[in-house]
Short mmCIF file of C-alpha atoms in Angstrom, two decimals:
data_model
loop_
_atom_site.label_atom_id
_atom_site.label_comp_id
_atom_site.label_asym_id
_atom_site.label_seq_id
_atom_site.Cartn_x
_atom_site.Cartn_y
_atom_site.Cartn_z
CA MET A 144 0.00 0.00 0.00
CA ASP A 145 2.85 2.39 0.80
CA SER A 146 4.40 1.95 -2.63
CA GLN A 147 1.05 2.72 -4.30
CA THR A 148 0.77 5.94 -2.31
CA ASP A 149 4.37 6.87 -3.08
CA THR A 150 3.79 6.12 -6.77
CA ALA A 151 0.64 8.26 -6.80
CA LEU A 152 2.58 11.10 -5.17
CA GLN A 153 5.42 10.75 -7.67
CA LEU A 154 2.96 10.76 -10.57
CA GLN A 155 1.22 13.79 -9.13
CA ILE A 156 4.54 15.60 -8.72
CA GLY A 157 5.33 14.90 -12.39
CA VAL A 158 1.99 16.33 -13.48
CA LEU A 159 2.44 19.36 -11.18
CA GLU A 160 5.86 20.00 -12.73
CA ALA A 161 4.25 19.87 -16.19
CA LEU A 162 1.57 22.30 -15.02
CA LEU A 163 4.20 24.69 -13.66
CA GLN A 164 6.03 24.64 -17.01
CA LEU A 165 2.72 25.29 -18.77
CA LEU A 166 2.07 28.29 -16.51
CA HIS A 167 5.54 29.64 -17.39
CA GLN A 168 4.66 29.22 -21.06
CA GLU A 169 1.31 30.95 -20.52
CA GLY A 170 3.08 33.85 -18.80
CA ARG A 171 5.53 34.24 -21.68
CA CYS A 172 2.62 34.30 -24.15
CA LEU A 173 0.79 36.92 -22.11
CA GLN A 174 3.87 39.10 -21.75
CA SER A 175 4.78 38.89 -25.42
CA GLY A 176 1.23 39.31 -26.69
CA ILE A 177 1.06 35.95 -28.50
CA MET A 178 -2.59 35.34 -27.64
CA THR A 179 -3.16 32.69 -30.32
CA GLU A 180 -1.23 30.17 -28.22
CA LEU A 181 -3.40 30.67 -25.13
CA GLU A 182 -6.31 28.47 -26.24
CA PRO A 183 -4.27 25.25 -26.51
CA ILE A 184 -2.53 26.13 -23.24
CA ALA A 185 -5.90 26.54 -21.51
CA ALA A 186 -7.05 23.16 -22.86
CA GLU A 187 -3.86 21.49 -21.64
CA LYS A 188 -4.20 23.17 -18.23
CA GLU A 189 -7.72 21.76 -17.92
CA ARG A 190 -6.47 18.28 -18.82
CA LEU A 191 -3.67 18.52 -16.25
CA TYR A 192 -6.09 19.75 -13.55
CA GLN A 193 -8.29 16.72 -14.20
CA THR A 194 -5.29 14.39 -14.02
CA ILE A 195 -4.14 15.97 -10.75
CA SER A 196 -7.62 15.63 -9.32
CA ALA A 197 -7.80 11.94 -10.30
CA LEU A 198 -4.36 11.26 -8.80
CA GLU A 199 -5.31 13.09 -5.61
CA SER A 200 -8.41 10.94 -5.17
CA GLN A 201 -6.26 7.81 -5.65
CA ARG A 202 -3.76 8.92 -3.02
CA CYS A 203 -4.14 6.94 0.17
CA THR A 204 -4.19 8.45 3.65
CA GLN A 205 -1.61 6.06 5.10
CA PRO A 206 0.78 7.21 7.85
CA SER A 207 3.69 9.22 6.49
CA THR A 208 6.98 7.52 5.83
CA VAL A 209 10.25 9.40 5.45
CA THR A 210 10.04 8.98 1.66
CA ARG A 211 6.44 10.11 1.59
CA MET A 212 7.19 13.14 3.78
CA GLY A 213 9.88 14.19 1.28
CA LEU A 214 7.50 13.69 -1.63
CA GLN A 215 4.78 15.64 0.17
CA ALA A 216 7.20 18.52 0.82
CA GLN A 217 8.18 18.53 -2.85
CA ARG A 218 4.49 18.47 -3.83
CA ARG A 219 3.68 21.32 -1.45
CA ALA A 220 6.55 23.45 -2.83
CA LEU A 221 5.31 22.86 -6.39
CA LEU A 222 1.76 23.79 -5.39
CA GLU A 223 3.01 27.06 -3.88
CA LYS A 224 4.91 27.91 -7.08
CA ILE A 225 1.86 27.03 -9.18
CA VAL A 226 -0.38 29.29 -7.11
CA GLN A 227 2.15 32.13 -7.40
CA HIS A 228 2.50 31.81 -11.20
CA ASN A 229 -1.24 31.44 -11.65
CA GLN A 230 -1.80 34.65 -9.66
CA GLN A 231 0.83 36.50 -11.70
CA ASN A 232 -0.75 35.34 -14.96
CA GLY A 233 -4.16 36.38 -13.63
CA GLN A 234 -2.82 39.85 -12.84
CA ILE A 235 -1.47 40.19 -16.38
CA ILE A 236 -4.82 39.07 -17.80
CA GLY A 237 -6.63 41.58 -15.56
CA ALA A 238 -4.34 44.40 -16.70
CA LEU A 239 -4.86 43.47 -20.35
CA GLU A 240 -8.61 43.40 -19.81
CA ARG A 241 -8.61 46.85 -18.15
CA PHE A 242 -6.43 48.23 -20.96
CA SER A 243 -8.74 46.80 -23.61
CA GLN A 244 -11.84 48.19 -21.90
CA GLY A 245 -10.23 51.62 -21.57
CA ALA A 246 -9.16 51.61 -25.21
CA TRP A 247 -12.66 50.52 -26.25
CA GLN A 248 -14.21 53.39 -24.29
CA ILE A 249 -11.80 55.93 -25.76
CA LEU A 250 -12.22 54.71 -29.33
CA PHE A 251 -15.94 53.98 -29.42
CA GLY A 252 -17.35 56.04 -26.59
CA THR A 253 -19.85 55.12 -23.94
CA ASN A 254 -22.87 56.73 -22.33
CA ASP A 255 -20.42 58.39 -19.95
CA PRO A 256 -17.37 59.14 -22.12
CA LEU A 257 -13.98 59.44 -20.45
CA TYR A 258 -12.76 62.22 -22.77
CA THR A 259 -14.26 65.30 -24.38
CA ASP A 260 -14.11 65.91 -28.11
CA GLY A 261 -11.09 68.13 -27.40
CA GLY A 262 -9.14 65.18 -25.96
CA THR A 263 -9.29 66.18 -22.30
CA THR A 264 -10.78 64.18 -19.45
CA GLN A 265 -14.35 64.88 -18.40
CA ASN A 266 -13.28 65.43 -14.79
CA THR A 267 -12.30 69.10 -14.56
CA THR A 268 -10.22 68.64 -11.39
CA GLN A 269 -7.83 66.28 -13.15
CA ARG A 270 -7.98 67.51 -16.76
CA HIS A 271 -5.24 66.24 -19.02
CA LEU A 272 -4.83 65.29 -22.67
CA ILE A 273 -5.19 61.72 -23.86
CA GLY A 274 -1.95 59.87 -23.26
CA SER A 275 -0.53 62.39 -20.82
CA ALA A 276 0.23 61.44 -17.24
#
């Protein structure tokens, strides 16, 4: 039983490492603007999440051995890195979304436009030209 648990942990660690590499790849795509590669990355992330979930449900709750404790520490470290990279990628996506929404409002207007026809902001206390800081 111990070897099955250790094997499940080792398999899960391998899948977590693949997920971490995929998140690095996703981050590079987001930073470089290569959005066409994001769809296959998202599909692969979903597949890896399902695999991790299946491996986790297979993992037994046997008492920890020294080997298993080492594997669990490695797994925990990978999970922390994955969470960190996923948050960073989410922040980039959020920034891109805000930029796109702002550009859409500037270019196509809204019911409450951000800028006047003269290119200044609507708020008179902080008037500035488009693109100026």
